[in-house]
mmCIF file of C-alpha atoms and ligand atoms in Angstrom:
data_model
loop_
_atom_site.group_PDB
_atom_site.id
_atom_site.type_symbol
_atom_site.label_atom_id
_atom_site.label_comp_id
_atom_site.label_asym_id
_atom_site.label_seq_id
_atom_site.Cartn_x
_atom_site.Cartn_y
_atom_site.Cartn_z
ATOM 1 C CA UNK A 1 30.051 -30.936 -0.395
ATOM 2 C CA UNK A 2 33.256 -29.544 -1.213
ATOM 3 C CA UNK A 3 31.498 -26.459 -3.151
ATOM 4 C CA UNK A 4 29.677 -26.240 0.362
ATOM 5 C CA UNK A 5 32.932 -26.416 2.470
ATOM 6 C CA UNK A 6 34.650 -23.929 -0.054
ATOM 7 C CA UNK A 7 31.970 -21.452 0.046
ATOM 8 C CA UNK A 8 31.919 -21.958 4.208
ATOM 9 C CA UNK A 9 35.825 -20.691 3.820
ATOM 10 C CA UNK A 10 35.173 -17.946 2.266
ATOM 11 C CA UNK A 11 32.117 -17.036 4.177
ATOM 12 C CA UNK A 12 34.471 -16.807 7.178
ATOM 13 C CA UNK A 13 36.789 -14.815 6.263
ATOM 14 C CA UNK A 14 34.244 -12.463 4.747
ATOM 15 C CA UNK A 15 32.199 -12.044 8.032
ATOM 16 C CA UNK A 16 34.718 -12.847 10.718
ATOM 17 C CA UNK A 17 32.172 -15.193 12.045
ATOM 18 C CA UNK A 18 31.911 -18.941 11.751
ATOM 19 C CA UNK A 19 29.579 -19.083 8.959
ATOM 20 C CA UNK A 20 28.839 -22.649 7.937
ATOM 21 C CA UNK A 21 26.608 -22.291 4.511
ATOM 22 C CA UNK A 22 26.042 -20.430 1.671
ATOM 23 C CA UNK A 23 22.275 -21.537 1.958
ATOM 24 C CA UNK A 24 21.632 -19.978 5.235
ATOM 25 C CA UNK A 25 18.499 -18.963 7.076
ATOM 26 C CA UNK A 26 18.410 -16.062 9.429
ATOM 27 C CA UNK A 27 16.527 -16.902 12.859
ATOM 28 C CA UNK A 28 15.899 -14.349 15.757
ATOM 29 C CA UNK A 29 17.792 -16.082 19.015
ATOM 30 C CA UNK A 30 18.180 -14.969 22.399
ATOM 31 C CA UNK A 31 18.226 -11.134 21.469
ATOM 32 C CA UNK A 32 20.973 -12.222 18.746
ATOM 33 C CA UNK A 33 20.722 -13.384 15.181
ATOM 34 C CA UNK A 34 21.449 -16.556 14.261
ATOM 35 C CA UNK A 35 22.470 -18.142 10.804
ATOM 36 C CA UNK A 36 20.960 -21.549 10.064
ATOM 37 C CA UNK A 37 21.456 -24.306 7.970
ATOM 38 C CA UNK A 38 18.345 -25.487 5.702
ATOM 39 C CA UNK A 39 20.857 -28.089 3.872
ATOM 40 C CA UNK A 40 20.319 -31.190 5.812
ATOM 41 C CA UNK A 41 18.750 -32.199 9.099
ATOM 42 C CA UNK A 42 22.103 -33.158 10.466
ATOM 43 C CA UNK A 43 23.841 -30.130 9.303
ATOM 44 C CA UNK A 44 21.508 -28.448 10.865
ATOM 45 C CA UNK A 45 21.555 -29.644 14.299
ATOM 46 C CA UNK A 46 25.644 -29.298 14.227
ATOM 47 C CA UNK A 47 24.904 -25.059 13.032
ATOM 48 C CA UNK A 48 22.994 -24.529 15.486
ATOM 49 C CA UNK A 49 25.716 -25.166 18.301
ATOM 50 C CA UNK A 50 27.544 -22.850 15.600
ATOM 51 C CA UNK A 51 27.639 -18.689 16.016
ATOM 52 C CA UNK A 52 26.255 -15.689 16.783
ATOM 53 C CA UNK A 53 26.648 -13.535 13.733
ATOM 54 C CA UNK A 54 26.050 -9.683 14.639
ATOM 55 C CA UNK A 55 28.042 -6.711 14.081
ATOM 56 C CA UNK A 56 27.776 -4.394 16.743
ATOM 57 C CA UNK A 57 27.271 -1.016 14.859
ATOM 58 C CA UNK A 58 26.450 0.993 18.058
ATOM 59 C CA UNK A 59 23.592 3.369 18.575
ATOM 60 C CA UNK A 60 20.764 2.714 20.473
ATOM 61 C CA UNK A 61 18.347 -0.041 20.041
ATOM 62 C CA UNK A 62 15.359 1.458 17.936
ATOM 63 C CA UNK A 63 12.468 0.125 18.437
ATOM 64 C CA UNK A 64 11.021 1.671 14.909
ATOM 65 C CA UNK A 65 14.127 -0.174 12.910
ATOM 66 C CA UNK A 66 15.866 2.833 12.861
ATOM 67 C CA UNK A 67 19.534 3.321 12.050
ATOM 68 C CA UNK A 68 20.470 2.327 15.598
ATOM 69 C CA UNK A 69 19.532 -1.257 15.019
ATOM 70 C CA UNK A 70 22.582 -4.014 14.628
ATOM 71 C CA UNK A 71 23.361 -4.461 11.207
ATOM 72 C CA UNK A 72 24.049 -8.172 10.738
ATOM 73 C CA UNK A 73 27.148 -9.371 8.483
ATOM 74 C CA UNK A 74 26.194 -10.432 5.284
ATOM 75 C CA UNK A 75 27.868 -12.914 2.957
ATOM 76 C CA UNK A 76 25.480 -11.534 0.396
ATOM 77 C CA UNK A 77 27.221 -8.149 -0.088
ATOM 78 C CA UNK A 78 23.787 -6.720 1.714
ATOM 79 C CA UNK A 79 25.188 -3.795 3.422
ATOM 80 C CA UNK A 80 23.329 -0.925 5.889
ATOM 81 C CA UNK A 81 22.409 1.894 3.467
ATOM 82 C CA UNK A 82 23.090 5.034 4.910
ATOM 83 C CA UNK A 83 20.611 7.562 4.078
ATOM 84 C CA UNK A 84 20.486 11.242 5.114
ATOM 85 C CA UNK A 85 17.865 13.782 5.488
ATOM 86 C CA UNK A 86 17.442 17.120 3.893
ATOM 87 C CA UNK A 87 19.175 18.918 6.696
ATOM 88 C CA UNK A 88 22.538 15.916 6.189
ATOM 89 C CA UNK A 89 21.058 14.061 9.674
ATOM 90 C CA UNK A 90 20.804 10.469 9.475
ATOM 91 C CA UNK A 91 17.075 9.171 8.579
ATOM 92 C CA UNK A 92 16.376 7.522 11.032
ATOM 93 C CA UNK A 93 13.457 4.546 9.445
ATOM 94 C CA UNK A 94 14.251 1.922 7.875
ATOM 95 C CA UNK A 95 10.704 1.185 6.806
ATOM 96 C CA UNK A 96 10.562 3.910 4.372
ATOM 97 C CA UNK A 97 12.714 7.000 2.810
ATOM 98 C CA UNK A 98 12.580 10.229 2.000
ATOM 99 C CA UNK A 99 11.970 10.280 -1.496
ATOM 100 C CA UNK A 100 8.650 7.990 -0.271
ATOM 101 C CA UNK A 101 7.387 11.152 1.770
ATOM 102 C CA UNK A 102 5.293 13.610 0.876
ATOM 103 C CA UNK A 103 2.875 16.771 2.078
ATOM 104 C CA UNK A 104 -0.791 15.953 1.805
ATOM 105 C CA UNK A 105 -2.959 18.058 -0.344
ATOM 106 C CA UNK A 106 -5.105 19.211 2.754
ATOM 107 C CA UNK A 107 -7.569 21.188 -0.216
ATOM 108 C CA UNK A 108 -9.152 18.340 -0.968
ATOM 109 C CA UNK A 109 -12.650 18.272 -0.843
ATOM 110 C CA UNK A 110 -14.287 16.526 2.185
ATOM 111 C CA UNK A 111 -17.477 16.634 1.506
ATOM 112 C CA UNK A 112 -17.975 14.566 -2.032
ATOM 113 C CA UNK A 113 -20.099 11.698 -2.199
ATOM 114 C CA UNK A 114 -21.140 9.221 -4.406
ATOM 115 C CA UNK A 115 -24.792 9.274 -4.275
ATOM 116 C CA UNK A 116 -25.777 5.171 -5.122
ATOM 117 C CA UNK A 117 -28.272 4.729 -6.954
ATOM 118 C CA UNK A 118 -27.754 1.377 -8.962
ATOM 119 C CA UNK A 119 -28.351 -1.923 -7.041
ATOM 120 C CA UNK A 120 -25.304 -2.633 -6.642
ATOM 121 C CA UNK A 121 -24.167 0.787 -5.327
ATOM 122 C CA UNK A 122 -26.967 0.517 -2.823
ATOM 123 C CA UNK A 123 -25.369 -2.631 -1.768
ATOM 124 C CA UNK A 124 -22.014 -1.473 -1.266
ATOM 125 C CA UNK A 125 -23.793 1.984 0.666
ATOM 126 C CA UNK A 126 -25.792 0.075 2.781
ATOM 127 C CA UNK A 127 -22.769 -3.026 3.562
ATOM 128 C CA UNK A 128 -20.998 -0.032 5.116
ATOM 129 C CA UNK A 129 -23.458 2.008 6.588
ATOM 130 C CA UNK A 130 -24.907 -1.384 8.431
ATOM 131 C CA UNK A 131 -21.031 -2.092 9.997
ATOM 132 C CA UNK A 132 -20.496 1.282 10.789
ATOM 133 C CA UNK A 133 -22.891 0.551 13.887
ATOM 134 C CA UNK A 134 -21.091 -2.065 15.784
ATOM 135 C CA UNK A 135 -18.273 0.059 15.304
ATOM 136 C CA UNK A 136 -19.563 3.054 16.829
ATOM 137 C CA UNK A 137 -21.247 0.772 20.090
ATOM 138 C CA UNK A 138 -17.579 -0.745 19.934
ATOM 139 C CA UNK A 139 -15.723 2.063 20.363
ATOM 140 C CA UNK A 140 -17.872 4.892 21.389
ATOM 141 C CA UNK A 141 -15.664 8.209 21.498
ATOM 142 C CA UNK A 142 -12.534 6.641 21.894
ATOM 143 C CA UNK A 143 -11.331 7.497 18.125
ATOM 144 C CA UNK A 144 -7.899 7.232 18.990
ATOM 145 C CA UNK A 145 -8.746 3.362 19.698
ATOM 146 C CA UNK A 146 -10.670 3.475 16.813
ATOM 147 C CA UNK A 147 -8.355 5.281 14.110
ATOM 148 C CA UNK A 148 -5.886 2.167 15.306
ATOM 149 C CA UNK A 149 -8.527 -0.633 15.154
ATOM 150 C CA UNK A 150 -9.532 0.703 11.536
ATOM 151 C CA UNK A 151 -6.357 1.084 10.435
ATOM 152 C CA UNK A 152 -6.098 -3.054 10.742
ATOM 153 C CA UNK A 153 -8.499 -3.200 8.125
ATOM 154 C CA UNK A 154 -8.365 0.003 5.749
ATOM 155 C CA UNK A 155 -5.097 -1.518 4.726
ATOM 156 C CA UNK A 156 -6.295 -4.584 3.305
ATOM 157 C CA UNK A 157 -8.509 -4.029 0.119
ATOM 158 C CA UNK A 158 -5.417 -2.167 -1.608
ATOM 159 C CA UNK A 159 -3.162 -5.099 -1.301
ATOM 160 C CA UNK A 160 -5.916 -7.745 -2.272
ATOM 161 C CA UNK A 161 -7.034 -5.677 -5.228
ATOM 162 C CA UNK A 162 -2.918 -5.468 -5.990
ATOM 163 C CA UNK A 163 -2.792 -8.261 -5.901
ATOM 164 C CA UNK A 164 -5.325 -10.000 -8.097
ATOM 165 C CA UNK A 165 -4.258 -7.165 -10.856
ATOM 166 C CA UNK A 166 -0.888 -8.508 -10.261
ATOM 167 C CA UNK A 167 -1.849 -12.096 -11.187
ATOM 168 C CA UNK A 168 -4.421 -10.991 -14.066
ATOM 169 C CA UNK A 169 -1.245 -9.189 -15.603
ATOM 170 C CA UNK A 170 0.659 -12.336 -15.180
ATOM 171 C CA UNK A 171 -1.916 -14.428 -16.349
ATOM 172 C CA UNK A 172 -3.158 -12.568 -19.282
ATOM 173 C CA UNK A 173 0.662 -11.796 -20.841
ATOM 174 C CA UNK A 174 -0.826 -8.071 -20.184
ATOM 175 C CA UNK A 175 -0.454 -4.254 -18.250
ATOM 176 C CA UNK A 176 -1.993 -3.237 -15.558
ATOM 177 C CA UNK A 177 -2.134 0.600 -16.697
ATOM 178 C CA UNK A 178 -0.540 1.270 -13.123
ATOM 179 C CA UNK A 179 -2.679 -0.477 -11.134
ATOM 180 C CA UNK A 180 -1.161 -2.323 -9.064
ATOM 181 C CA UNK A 181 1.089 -0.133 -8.035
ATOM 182 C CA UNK A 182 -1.395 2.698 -7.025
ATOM 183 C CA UNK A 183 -3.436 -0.012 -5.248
ATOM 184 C CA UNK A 184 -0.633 -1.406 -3.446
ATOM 185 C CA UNK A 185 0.472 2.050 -2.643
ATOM 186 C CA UNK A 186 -3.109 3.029 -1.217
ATOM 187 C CA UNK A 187 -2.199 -0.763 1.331
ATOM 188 C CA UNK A 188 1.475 0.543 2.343
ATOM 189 C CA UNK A 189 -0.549 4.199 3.104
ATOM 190 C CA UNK A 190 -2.976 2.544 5.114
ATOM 191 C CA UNK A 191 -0.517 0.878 6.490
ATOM 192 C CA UNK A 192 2.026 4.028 7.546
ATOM 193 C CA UNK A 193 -1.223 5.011 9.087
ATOM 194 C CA UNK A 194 -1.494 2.391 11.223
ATOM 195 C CA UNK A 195 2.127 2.393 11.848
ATOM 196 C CA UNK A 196 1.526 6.354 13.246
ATOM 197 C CA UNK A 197 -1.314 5.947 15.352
ATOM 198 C CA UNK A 198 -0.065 2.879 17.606
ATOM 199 C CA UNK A 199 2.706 5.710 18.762
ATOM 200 C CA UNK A 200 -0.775 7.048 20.234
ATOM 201 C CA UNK A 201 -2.801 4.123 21.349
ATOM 202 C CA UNK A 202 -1.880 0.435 22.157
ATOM 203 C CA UNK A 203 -3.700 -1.985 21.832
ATOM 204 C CA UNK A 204 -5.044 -4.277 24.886
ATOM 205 C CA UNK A 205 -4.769 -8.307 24.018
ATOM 206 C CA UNK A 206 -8.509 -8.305 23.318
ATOM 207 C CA UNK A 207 -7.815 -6.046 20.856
ATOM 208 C CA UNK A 208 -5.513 -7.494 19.543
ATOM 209 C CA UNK A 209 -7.457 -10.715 19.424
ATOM 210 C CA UNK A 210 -10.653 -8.917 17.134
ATOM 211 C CA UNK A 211 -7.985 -8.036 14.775
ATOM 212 C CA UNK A 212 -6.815 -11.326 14.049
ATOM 213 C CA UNK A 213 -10.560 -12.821 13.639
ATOM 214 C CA UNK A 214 -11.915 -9.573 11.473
ATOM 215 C CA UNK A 215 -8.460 -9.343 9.431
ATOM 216 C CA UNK A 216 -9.197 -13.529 8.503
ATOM 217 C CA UNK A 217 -13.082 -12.639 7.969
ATOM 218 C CA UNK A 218 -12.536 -9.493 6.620
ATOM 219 C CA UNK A 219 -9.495 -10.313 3.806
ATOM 220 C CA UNK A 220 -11.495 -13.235 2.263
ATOM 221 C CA UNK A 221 -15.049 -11.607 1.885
ATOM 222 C CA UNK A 222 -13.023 -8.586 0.536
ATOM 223 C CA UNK A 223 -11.116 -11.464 -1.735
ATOM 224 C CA UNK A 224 -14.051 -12.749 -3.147
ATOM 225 C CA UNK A 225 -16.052 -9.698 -3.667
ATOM 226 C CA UNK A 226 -13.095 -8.854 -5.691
ATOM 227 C CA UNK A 227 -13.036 -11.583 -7.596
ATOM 228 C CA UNK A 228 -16.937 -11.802 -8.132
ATOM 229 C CA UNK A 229 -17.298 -7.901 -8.919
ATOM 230 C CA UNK A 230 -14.468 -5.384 -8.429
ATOM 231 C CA UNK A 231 -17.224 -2.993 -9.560
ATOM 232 C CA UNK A 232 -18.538 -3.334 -6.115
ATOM 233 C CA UNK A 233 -15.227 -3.974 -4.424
ATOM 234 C CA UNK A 234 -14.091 -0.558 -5.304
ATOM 235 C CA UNK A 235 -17.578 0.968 -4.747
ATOM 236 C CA UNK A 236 -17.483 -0.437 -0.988
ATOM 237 C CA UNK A 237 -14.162 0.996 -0.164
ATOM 238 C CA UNK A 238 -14.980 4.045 -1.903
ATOM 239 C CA UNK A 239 -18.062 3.974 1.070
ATOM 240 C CA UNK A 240 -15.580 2.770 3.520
ATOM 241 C CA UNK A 241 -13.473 5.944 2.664
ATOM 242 C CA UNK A 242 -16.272 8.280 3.425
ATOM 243 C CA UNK A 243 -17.145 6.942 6.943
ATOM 244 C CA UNK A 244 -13.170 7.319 7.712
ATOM 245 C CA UNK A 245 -13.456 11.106 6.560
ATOM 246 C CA UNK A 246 -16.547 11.169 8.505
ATOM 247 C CA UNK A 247 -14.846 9.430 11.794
ATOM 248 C CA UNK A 248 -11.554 11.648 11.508
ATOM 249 C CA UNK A 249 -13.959 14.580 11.147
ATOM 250 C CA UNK A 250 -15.395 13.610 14.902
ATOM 251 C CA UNK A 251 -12.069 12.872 16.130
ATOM 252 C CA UNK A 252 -10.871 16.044 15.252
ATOM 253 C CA UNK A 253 -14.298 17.627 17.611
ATOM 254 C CA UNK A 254 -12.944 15.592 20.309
ATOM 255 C CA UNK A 255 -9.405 17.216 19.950
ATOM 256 C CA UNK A 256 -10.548 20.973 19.773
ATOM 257 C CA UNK A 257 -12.893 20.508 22.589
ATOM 258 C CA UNK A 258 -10.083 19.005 24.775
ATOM 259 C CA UNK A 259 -11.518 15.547 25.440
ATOM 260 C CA UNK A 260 -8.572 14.076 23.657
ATOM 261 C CA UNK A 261 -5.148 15.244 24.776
ATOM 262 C CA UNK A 262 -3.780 17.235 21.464
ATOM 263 C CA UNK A 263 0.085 15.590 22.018
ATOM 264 C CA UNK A 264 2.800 15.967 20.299
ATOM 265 C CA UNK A 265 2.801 14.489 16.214
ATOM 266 C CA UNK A 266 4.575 10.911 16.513
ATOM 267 C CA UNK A 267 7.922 11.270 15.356
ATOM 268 C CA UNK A 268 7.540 9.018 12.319
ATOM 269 C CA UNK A 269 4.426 11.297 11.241
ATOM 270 C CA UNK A 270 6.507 14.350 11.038
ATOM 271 C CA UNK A 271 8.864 12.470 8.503
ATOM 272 C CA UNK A 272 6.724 10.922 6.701
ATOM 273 C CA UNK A 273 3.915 13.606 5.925
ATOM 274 C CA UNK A 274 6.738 16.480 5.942
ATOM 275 C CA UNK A 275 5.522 18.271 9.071
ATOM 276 C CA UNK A 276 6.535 20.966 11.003
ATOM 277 C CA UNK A 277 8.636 19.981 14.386
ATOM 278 C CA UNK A 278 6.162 21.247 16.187
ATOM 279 C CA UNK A 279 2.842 19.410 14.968
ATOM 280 C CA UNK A 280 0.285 17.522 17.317
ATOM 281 C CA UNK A 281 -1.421 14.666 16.792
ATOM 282 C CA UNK A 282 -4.470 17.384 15.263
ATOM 283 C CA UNK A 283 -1.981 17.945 12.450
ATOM 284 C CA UNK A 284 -1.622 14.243 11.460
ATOM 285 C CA UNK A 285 -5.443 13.849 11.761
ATOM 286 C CA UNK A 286 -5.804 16.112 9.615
ATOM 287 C CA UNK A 287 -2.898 14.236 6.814
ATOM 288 C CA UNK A 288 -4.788 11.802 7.465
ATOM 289 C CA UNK A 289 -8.333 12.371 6.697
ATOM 290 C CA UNK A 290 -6.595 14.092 3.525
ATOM 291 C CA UNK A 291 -5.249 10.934 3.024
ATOM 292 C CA UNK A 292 -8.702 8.992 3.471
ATOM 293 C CA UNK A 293 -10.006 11.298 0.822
ATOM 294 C CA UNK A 294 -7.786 10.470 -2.327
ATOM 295 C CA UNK A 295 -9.144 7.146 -1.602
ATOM 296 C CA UNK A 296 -12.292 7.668 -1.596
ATOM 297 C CA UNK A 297 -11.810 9.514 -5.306
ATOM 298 C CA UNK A 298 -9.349 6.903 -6.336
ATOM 299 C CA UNK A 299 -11.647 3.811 -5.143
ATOM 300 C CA UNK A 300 -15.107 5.694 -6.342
ATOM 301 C CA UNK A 301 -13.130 5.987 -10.026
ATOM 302 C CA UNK A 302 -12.049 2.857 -9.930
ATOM 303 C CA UNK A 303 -15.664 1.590 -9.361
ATOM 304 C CA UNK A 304 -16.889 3.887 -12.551
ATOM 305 C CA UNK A 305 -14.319 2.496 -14.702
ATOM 306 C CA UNK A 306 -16.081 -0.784 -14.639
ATOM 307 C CA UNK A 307 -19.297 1.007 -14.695
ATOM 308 C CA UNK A 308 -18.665 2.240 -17.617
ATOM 309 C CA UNK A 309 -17.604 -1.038 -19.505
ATOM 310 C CA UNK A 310 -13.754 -0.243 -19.299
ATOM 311 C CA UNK A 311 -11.535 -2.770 -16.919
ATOM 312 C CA UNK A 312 -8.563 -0.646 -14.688
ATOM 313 C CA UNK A 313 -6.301 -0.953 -17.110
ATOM 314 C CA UNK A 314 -7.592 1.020 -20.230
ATOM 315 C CA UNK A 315 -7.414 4.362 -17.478
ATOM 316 C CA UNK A 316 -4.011 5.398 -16.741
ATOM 317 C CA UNK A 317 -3.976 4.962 -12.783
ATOM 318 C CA UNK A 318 -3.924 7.942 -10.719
ATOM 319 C CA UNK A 319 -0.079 7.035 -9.601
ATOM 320 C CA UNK A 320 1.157 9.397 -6.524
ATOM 321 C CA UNK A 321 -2.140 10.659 -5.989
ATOM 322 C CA UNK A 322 -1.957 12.057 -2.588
HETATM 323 FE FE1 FE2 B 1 -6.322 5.186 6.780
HETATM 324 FE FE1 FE2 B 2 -8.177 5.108 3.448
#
C-alpha cells in the first residue's frame, strides 16, 4: 500500500492530474479518457469517481488518428512522437510512417498463373473458383462494395499463417527464415487496403453483419487448413490472389467506362503508396491490384516450397516484396 500511495504521489505531480495507480487501465468515457484501477474492487469503485486525464494538444479531432488527436498524459514516459514528412509537414497517421510506405512495382506481371494440376492444387483451384460465385451474385458490379467486403477477408490468411510460424519458432527453439514477418506484412497490407477503400464505400449494418459471420467461418477453416496442410493453405490464397487481380481488373472497366465515379485518391492512399496529389481512386486500383499480385507470387512460392519437400524456413522469405 504505501509503494501504491507513493507511486500515486508521484504520478500526480508528473501528469497534473489525480492519478491514483501505477497499475492503471485506460477506458474510453464520455468522449474523455479515463484511468482505472485493476488493483482491487473497492479501489476501483473509489477511481472511478476519480479524473479525467487528457491533455488538450489542440488540432482538430482526426478521425484517421492523426496528429490532431488528444494525446493523453502518461506516467509511463509514453510521449506523442512527432514525425514529419519529406516536405518537413507533420504526418499526419498514426497507424503507420513513412519509412513503412512505398511505390508499387506496377510492372508486375498480371497475367501469371499457376496451372493445378496435382490433387491438391485442383482442390485449392476449384475451393476458390466455387466461392467466387456467390460473390459475384452478391455483389454484382458494385466492386467498390466488393474491393471493401474482400478486403475483410484477404487480410486474414497472412496473420494466421504468421502466426502459427510464430509459435512453430517458439516451439521448436528455431527461425522462421523471415516468415513471419513477410506473412504478417502481406495481413497489415491487406489490411491498409481495407483501411483505403472504406474512405470510398461504407458499409450498411448488413454488411457489416456478413463480415462478422464469414471473418468467424472464414479464420478457422483458414486455421485449420493451415495446420492440416500449409501446402494447400498457401496454394488457396495464391488462387484467392488471382481472382482479386481478376476483380480489380473489372473494376478498373467500370472506372474507364464511367460507371464508377473516378474520385479523388483517399488521402491516406496518396501517403501510403507515394502518389501523386492528384491521383483518383483509378490510381490506387491500380497499387492495388499490383499489390494483389506479389501475393499471388509470394503465396504460389510459398505453396512450392512445401511441394518440393522444403518447410518456409530453409527459403529466405521474400521480405519487402512489393
Ligand atoms: Fe487486398
Ligand atoms: Fe492480396
Amino acid at each position: 500500500m504505501l509503494m501504491r500511495h507513493g507511486t500515486r504521489g508521484l504520478a500526480r505531480s508528473l501528469m497534473g492530474a489525480r492519478l491514483s495507480s501505477a497499475n492503471t487501465g485506460l477506458v474510453e468515457s464520455m468522449g474523455g479518457v479515463r484511468w482505472r484501477s485493476t488493483l482491487t474492487l473497492g479501489e476501483s469503485e473509489k477511481e472511478h469517481k476519480e479524473q479525467v486525464v487528457v491533455t488538450g494538444s489542440g488540432g482538430n479531432n482526426n478521425e484517421h488518428g492523426g496528429s490532431g488527436n488528444k494525446d493523453v498524459s502518461s506516467y509511463w514516459g509514453i510521449k506523442p512522437v512527432q514525425v514529419k514528412k519529406d516536405d518537413g509537414t507533420p504526418w499526419k497517421w498514426n497507424s503507420f510512417r513513412p519509412w513503412e510506405t512505398y511505390q508499387a512495382d506496377l510492372t508486375i506481371d498480371l497475367k501469371k498463373h499457376h496451372v493445378p494440376t496435382t490433387l491438391l492444387d485442383k482442390l485449392a483451384y476449384w475451393t476458390v473458383k466455387s466461392l467466387r460465385f456467390p460473390t459475384d451474385v452478391f455483389f454484382q458490379r458494385r466492386y467498390g462494395c466488393r474491393a471493401m467486403m474482400l478486403e475483410t477477408v484477404a487480410a486474414v490468411p497472412g496473420m494466421v499463417g504468421g502466426m502459427l510460424l510464430h509459435f512453430k519458432s517458439l516451439r521448436r527453439f528455431e527461425h522462421s527464415g523471415g516468415w513471419i514477418k513477410t506473412l504478417l506484412d502481406e495481413a497489415e497490407n491487406e489490411r491498409m487496403h481495407l483501411m483505403t477503400f472504406m474512405e470510398v464505400s461504407q458499409p450498411k449494418w448488413y454488411e457489416r453483419a456478413l463480415v462478422f459471420s464469414v471473418q468467424g467461418v472464414f479464420f478457422n477453416a483458414y486455421f485449420l487448413a493451415y495446420l492440416a496442410s500449409p501446402k494447400l493453405a498457401h496454394r488457396v490464397v495464391g488462387y484467392l490472389e488471382e481472382e482479386a487481380i481478376h476483380s480489380y481488373t473489372e473494376f478498373l472497366k467500370e472506372l474507364d467506362k464511367g460507371t464508377i465515379e473516378n474520385v479523388p485518391a483517399p488521402a491516406i492512399a496518396i501517403d501510403y503508396w507515394r502518389l501523386p496529389a492528384d491521383s483518383t481512386l483509378r490510381d490506387v486500383v491500380m497499387v492495388v491490384r499490383a499489390d494483389e499480385a506479389h501475393h499471388r507470387d509470394v503465396n504460389h512460392f510459398a505453396s512450392d516450397i512445401h511441394y518440393q519437400g522444403q518447410e518456409l524456413k530453409d527459403s529466405p522469405a521474400p521480405l519487402g516484396y512489393h
